[in-house]
Coordinates of C-alpha atoms in Angstrom, one line a residue:
M1 CA 0.0 0.0 0.0
Q2 CA 1.3 3.4 -0.9
L3 CA 0.9 6.5 1.3
Y4 CA 0.6 10.0 -0.1
N5 CA 1.2 13.6 1.2
V6 CA -2.1 14.7 2.6
F7 CA -1.3 18.3 1.5
A8 CA -0.3 17.4 -2.1
F9 CA -3.6 18.9 -3.5
P10 CA -4.5 22.4 -2.4
I11 CA -8.2 21.7 -2.4
V12 CA -7.7 18.7 -0.1
R13 CA -5.4 20.7 2.2
D14 CA -8.0 23.5 2.5
Q15 CA -10.7 21.0 3.3
L16 CA -8.7 19.3 6.0
I17 CA -7.8 22.7 7.6
A18 CA -11.4 23.9 7.5
N19 CA -12.8 20.7 9.0
T20 CA -10.1 20.7 11.7
I21 CA -11.1 24.3 12.7
L22 CA -14.8 23.3 12.7
V23 CA -14.2 20.3 14.9
A24 CA -12.0 22.3 17.2
L25 CA -14.8 24.9 17.5
A26 CA -17.3 22.1 18.4
T27 CA -14.9 20.9 21.0
V28 CA -14.6 24.3 22.6
L29 CA -18.4 24.8 22.6
V30 CA -18.9 21.4 24.2
I31 CA -16.4 22.3 26.9
L32 CA -18.2 25.6 27.5
R33 CA -21.4 23.7 27.7
G34 CA -19.9 21.7 30.6
V35 CA -18.7 24.9 32.3
S36 CA -22.1 26.4 31.9
R37 CA -23.6 23.3 33.7
R38 CA -21.0 23.8 36.5
I39 CA -21.9 27.5 36.8
R40 CA -25.5 26.6 37.1
K41 CA -24.8 23.7 39.4
S42 CA -27.2 21.6 37.3
D43 CA -27.0 17.9 36.7
I44 CA -25.6 16.4 33.5
G45 CA -28.4 15.2 31.3
W46 CA -29.0 12.9 28.4
D47 CA -28.7 15.9 26.1
D48 CA -25.2 16.5 27.3
A49 CA -24.3 12.8 27.0
C50 CA -25.5 12.6 23.4
C51 CA -23.6 15.8 22.6
V52 CA -20.3 14.5 23.9
A53 CA -20.8 11.1 22.2
G54 CA -21.6 12.9 18.9
L55 CA -18.4 14.9 19.3
F56 CA -16.3 11.8 19.7
H57 CA -17.9 10.4 16.5
T58 CA -17.0 13.6 14.8
Y59 CA -13.4 13.1 15.8
G60 CA -13.5 9.8 14.1
M61 CA -14.9 11.4 10.9
L62 CA -12.1 13.9 10.9
A63 CA -9.4 11.2 11.5
M64 CA -10.8 9.2 8.6
H65 CA -10.9 12.3 6.4
F66 CA -7.1 12.7 7.0
H67 CA -6.5 9.0 6.3
Y68 CA -8.5 9.2 3.1
A69 CA -6.0 11.9 1.9
R70 CA -3.2 9.7 3.1
V71 CA -4.2 6.7 1.0
G72 CA -5.0 8.5 -2.2
M73 CA -8.0 10.8 -2.1
R74 CA -8.1 13.1 -5.2
H75 CA -6.0 10.6 -7.1
H76 CA -7.8 8.7 -9.9
I77 CA -8.5 5.1 -9.0
T78 CA -6.4 3.9 -11.9
T79 CA -3.3 5.7 -10.6
I80 CA -3.2 4.2 -7.1
P81 CA -2.3 0.7 -6.0
P82 CA -5.2 -1.8 -6.0
E83 CA -4.9 -2.3 -2.2
N84 CA -5.4 1.4 -1.7
A85 CA -8.5 1.3 -3.8
V86 CA -9.9 -1.6 -1.8
L87 CA -9.0 0.2 1.5
I88 CA -10.8 3.4 0.4
A89 CA -14.0 1.4 -0.4
K90 CA -13.8 -0.5 2.9
M91 CA -13.3 2.7 4.8
L92 CA -16.5 4.1 3.2
M93 CA -18.5 1.5 5.1
V94 CA -17.0 2.6 8.4
Y95 CA -17.2 6.3 7.4
Q96 CA -21.0 5.9 6.9
I97 CA -21.5 4.2 10.2
I98 CA -19.7 6.9 12.1
Y99 CA -21.4 9.7 10.2
Y100 CA -24.9 8.3 10.8
N101 CA -24.1 7.8 14.5
A102 CA -22.8 11.4 14.9
M103 CA -25.9 12.8 13.2
V104 CA -28.5 10.9 15.2
L105 CA -26.7 11.7 18.4
A106 CA -26.8 15.4 17.6
K107 CA -30.6 15.0 16.9
F108 CA -31.1 13.2 20.2
S109 CA -29.2 16.0 22.0
Y110 CA -31.6 18.6 20.7
L111 CA -34.6 16.5 21.6
A112 CA -33.4 15.5 25.0
F113 CA -32.8 19.3 25.7
Y114 CA -36.4 19.9 24.6
L115 CA -37.6 17.3 27.2
R116 CA -35.5 19.1 29.8
I117 CA -37.1 22.5 29.4
F118 CA -40.6 22.0 28.1
V119 CA -43.3 20.3 30.3
S120 CA -46.3 20.6 28.0
R121 CA -47.7 17.2 27.5
E122 CA -48.5 17.8 23.8
F123 CA -45.0 19.1 23.2
R124 CA -43.3 16.1 25.0
I125 CA -45.4 13.7 22.9
L126 CA -44.3 15.4 19.7
T127 CA -40.7 15.3 20.9
W128 CA -40.9 11.6 21.4
V129 CA -42.4 11.2 18.0
C130 CA -39.4 13.1 16.6
M131 CA -37.2 10.8 18.5
G132 CA -38.9 7.9 16.9
C133 CA -38.4 9.4 13.4
A134 CA -34.7 10.1 14.2
G135 CA -34.3 6.5 15.3
A136 CA -36.0 5.3 12.1
Y137 CA -33.5 7.5 10.1
W138 CA -30.6 5.8 11.9
A139 CA -32.0 2.3 11.4
G140 CA -32.7 2.9 7.7
S141 CA -29.2 4.2 7.3
M142 CA -27.6 1.1 8.9
L143 CA -29.7 -1.2 6.7
Q144 CA -28.7 0.7 3.6
I145 CA -25.0 0.2 4.5
F146 CA -25.3 -3.6 4.9
L147 CA -27.9 -4.4 2.3
I148 CA -27.1 -2.2 -0.7
C149 CA -24.7 -4.8 -2.1
T150 CA -25.2 -8.6 -2.3
P151 CA -22.9 -10.1 -1.3
F152 CA -21.6 -7.5 1.1
E153 CA -18.0 -7.9 -0.1
R154 CA -19.1 -6.5 -3.5
N155 CA -18.9 -3.1 -1.9
W156 CA -15.1 -3.2 -2.4
N157 CA -14.7 -6.0 -4.9
P158 CA -17.1 -5.3 -7.9
T159 CA -15.7 -8.2 -9.8
L160 CA -17.6 -10.6 -7.6
P161 CA -20.9 -12.0 -8.9
G162 CA -23.9 -10.3 -7.4
H163 CA -25.7 -7.0 -7.4
C164 CA -25.4 -3.5 -6.0
A165 CA -28.2 -1.0 -5.9
S166 CA -27.5 2.6 -6.9
Q167 CA -25.4 4.1 -4.1
N168 CA -26.1 7.6 -5.4
V169 CA -29.9 7.1 -5.1
A170 CA -29.5 5.4 -1.7
F171 CA -27.3 8.1 -0.2
S172 CA -29.6 10.9 -1.5
T173 CA -32.7 9.2 -0.2
I174 CA -31.2 8.8 3.3
G175 CA -30.0 12.4 3.1
A176 CA -33.5 13.6 2.3
F177 CA -34.9 11.8 5.3
N178 CA -32.0 13.3 7.4
L179 CA -33.1 16.8 6.1
L180 CA -36.8 16.1 7.0
T181 CA -36.0 15.1 10.6
D182 CA -33.8 18.2 11.0
V183 CA -36.7 20.5 9.8
M184 CA -39.1 18.7 12.2
I185 CA -36.8 19.1 15.1
M186 CA -36.0 22.8 14.4
A187 CA -39.7 23.7 13.8
L188 CA -41.0 21.8 16.8
P189 CA -40.6 24.5 19.5
I190 CA -41.7 27.5 17.4
R191 CA -45.5 27.2 17.9
F192 CA -45.1 26.6 21.6
V193 CA -42.6 29.5 22.1
W194 CA -44.9 31.8 20.1
K195 CA -47.7 31.2 22.6
L196 CA -45.6 32.3 25.6
Q197 CA -46.4 35.8 27.1
M198 CA -43.3 37.7 26.2
S199 CA -42.3 40.6 23.9
L200 CA -42.1 40.1 20.2
G201 CA -38.3 40.8 20.3
T202 CA -37.8 38.1 23.0
K203 CA -39.9 35.6 21.0
L204 CA -37.8 36.3 17.9
A205 CA -34.6 35.8 19.9
V206 CA -35.7 32.5 21.3
V207 CA -37.0 31.2 18.0
G208 CA -33.7 32.4 16.5
I209 CA -31.8 30.2 18.9
F210 CA -33.8 27.1 17.9
G211 CA -33.7 28.2 14.3
L212 CA -29.9 28.1 14.0
G213 CA -30.4 24.5 12.9
I214 CA -31.8 25.8 9.6
F215 CA -28.2 26.6 8.7
I216 CA -27.3 22.9 9.3
S217 CA -30.2 22.0 7.0
S218 CA -28.6 24.1 4.2
I219 CA -25.4 22.0 4.7
T220 CA -27.5 18.9 4.4
I221 CA -29.0 20.1 1.1
I222 CA -25.5 20.8 -0.3
R223 CA -24.3 17.3 0.8
I224 CA -27.3 15.6 -0.8
R225 CA -26.5 17.4 -4.1
V226 CA -22.8 16.4 -3.8
L227 CA -23.7 12.8 -3.2
T228 CA -25.5 12.6 -6.5
T229 CA -22.2 13.5 -8.3
V230 CA -20.0 10.9 -6.7
D231 CA -18.6 8.4 -9.3
F232 CA -18.2 5.1 -7.4
T233 CA -16.1 3.7 -10.2
D234 CA -13.5 6.4 -9.5
L235 CA -14.3 6.9 -5.8
S236 CA -10.8 8.1 -4.7
Y237 CA -11.1 11.0 -7.1
S238 CA -14.7 12.0 -6.9
M239 CA -15.3 11.7 -3.2
I240 CA -13.5 14.8 -1.9
W241 CA -16.5 17.0 -1.5
A242 CA -18.7 14.3 -0.1
A243 CA -16.0 13.5 2.5
F244 CA -15.7 17.2 3.3
W245 CA -19.4 17.9 3.9
S246 CA -19.8 14.7 5.8
V247 CA -17.4 16.0 8.5
T248 CA -18.7 19.6 8.3
E249 CA -22.3 18.7 8.9
P250 CA -22.0 16.8 12.3
A251 CA -19.4 19.3 13.5
L252 CA -21.8 22.2 13.0
A253 CA -24.7 20.2 14.4
I254 CA -22.8 19.5 17.6
S255 CA -21.8 23.2 17.8
N256 CA -25.4 24.3 17.3
S257 CA -26.7 22.0 20.0
C258 CA -24.6 23.9 22.5
A259 CA -25.9 27.4 21.6
P260 CA -28.8 27.5 24.1
M261 CA -26.6 26.5 27.0
L262 CA -24.1 29.3 26.8
R263 CA -25.9 32.2 28.5
P264 CA -24.2 31.7 31.9
I265 CA -20.8 31.8 30.1
L266 CA -21.7 35.0 28.2
K267 CA -23.1 36.6 31.4
A268 CA -19.8 35.8 33.2
A269 CA -17.7 37.1 30.3
F270 CA -19.8 40.2 29.5
P271 CA -21.6 41.1 32.7
S272 CA -22.4 44.6 31.5
L273 CA -24.6 43.2 28.7
F274 CA -26.8 41.5 31.3
S275 CA -26.6 43.9 34.2
S276 CA -29.7 45.7 33.2
V277 CA -31.6 42.7 32.2
R278 CA -34.4 41.6 34.5
A279 CA -36.7 38.6 34.4
P280 CA -38.9 39.1 31.4
Y281 CA -42.3 38.6 33.2
S282 CA -45.2 39.4 30.9
T283 CA -47.2 42.5 31.9
Q284 CA -50.1 41.4 29.7
P285 CA -53.1 39.9 31.5
S286 CA -53.3 36.2 31.5
T287 CA -56.5 34.2 31.1
G288 CA -55.3 31.5 33.5
P289 CA -54.2 31.3 37.2
V290 CA -51.5 33.8 38.2
L291 CA -48.6 33.6 40.7
S292 CA -49.4 35.2 44.0
K293 CA -47.6 38.4 45.1
N294 CA -45.5 36.6 47.7
S295 CA -44.5 33.9 45.3
T296 CA -43.6 36.4 42.7
A297 CA -41.5 38.4 45.1
K298 CA -39.7 35.3 46.2
R299 CA -39.0 34.3 42.7
A300 CA -37.7 37.8 41.8
H301 CA -35.2 37.5 44.7
D302 CA -34.1 34.1 43.2
I303 CA -33.5 35.8 39.9
D304 CA -31.0 38.2 41.4
E305 CA -29.0 35.2 42.6
M306 CA -29.0 33.0 39.5
D307 CA -29.9 33.2 35.8
S308 CA -31.0 30.4 33.6
E309 CA -28.9 29.0 30.7
F310 CA -32.1 29.2 28.7
P311 CA -34.5 31.9 29.8
L312 CA -37.8 30.2 29.6
T313 CA -39.8 27.3 30.9
Q314 CA -43.3 26.2 31.2
L315 CA -44.9 25.7 34.6
D316 CA -48.0 23.6 35.2
Q317 CA -50.2 24.8 37.9
R318 CA -53.4 23.5 39.6
P319 CA -56.3 25.9 39.7
G320 CA -56.4 27.7 43.0
S321 CA -52.8 27.0 43.9
A322 CA -51.0 30.1 45.1
D323 CA -47.5 28.9 44.7
G324 CA -47.7 27.1 41.5
G325 CA -47.9 23.4 42.3
S326 CA -45.6 20.7 41.0
L327 CA -45.1 20.0 37.3
N328 CA -47.7 17.8 35.6
D329 CA -50.1 17.9 38.7
Q330 CA -53.6 16.5 38.4
S331 CA -56.6 18.3 39.8
Q332 CA -59.4 16.5 41.6
D333 CA -61.2 15.7 38.4
G334 CA -58.2 13.7 37.3
R335 CA -57.4 16.0 34.3
L336 CA -54.1 17.7 33.7
H337 CA -54.2 21.5 33.7
Y338 CA -51.6 23.6 32.0
T339 CA -50.8 27.2 32.4
T340 CA -47.8 28.7 30.6
Y341 CA -45.6 31.3 32.3
Q342 CA -42.4 32.8 31.0
I343 CA -40.2 32.6 34.1
P344 CA -36.5 31.9 34.8
R345 CA -35.4 28.3 35.3
S346 CA -34.2 29.4 38.8
A347 CA -37.8 29.8 39.8
V348 CA -38.5 26.2 39.1
G349 CA -35.3 24.6 40.4
T350 CA -32.4 22.8 38.9
P351 CA -33.4 20.4 36.1
K352 CA -32.8 16.8 36.6
G353 CA -30.0 14.9 34.8
F354 CA -29.5 11.2 34.8
S355 CA -31.0 10.7 38.2

């Protein structure tokens, strides 16, 4: 097997540098996410665990991107040794597995975060539905890897008798389902956030935080387009952009999943920006139960002590309760009653993690 200079081609060099920077950025943001949890003294949750696991898979993607360049990426298949061509085809199987794992972990990190901050029964059901769709995306991706060629060895040895379905079509189809689940996840909170009693500017800011994932969706669209152009008979030469976007996408997804957690870090780094910001209680009349004056005063004192990493939550309250009973309480008629307040997380308590 022959090894090549990874920086022999300027385009490959630039791609490797760009992806290294993006993965480094994702690493920094995940670390800051952990620091934010420490500042808030909140438990580590499944959203954090999925984020870290997705980051380690992204490390694997970046390492394989470098190794692709080492064994002949951007060289035509006819100009590299046969063993290099076989290795590149075999690596593609592993590359796909790591990529799909990284993407589904990023999706689960988003969704687990939703379950952490939203208590509306309808929203939580929709979140679990999205989790099911993300799981179906992962399962379909795995099946595609192992079933697209019969026998499996034909993936790297096309001279064997058997059959392979169109890999371009398969990759594009899986990519389209990936895009669909991304849009579902990003759009899920918008309607619920819009119902909260807060100023239009605050609503737009909160929706904007969730909507950052739309940028990831644009990367997904680019990747789908690139996958249709890959020539699998000259994989080493034609794969460069597919390999590049397949690292870029999960790196940005992991980075984006950390964005809502960084408010305590920003407040510590730029206290002047937050010094005049008070809890954004709505001054508009509410049609449901309200917090009592004593309860509101106590919560206002808590706000001076601590701020939320994400400045909204939904609080369920039983009719007639002055202090805002426990989440998901049932009234005497056995039905759940929901009233939405826009209050800091500190007013509800530290969210639970694994426990």
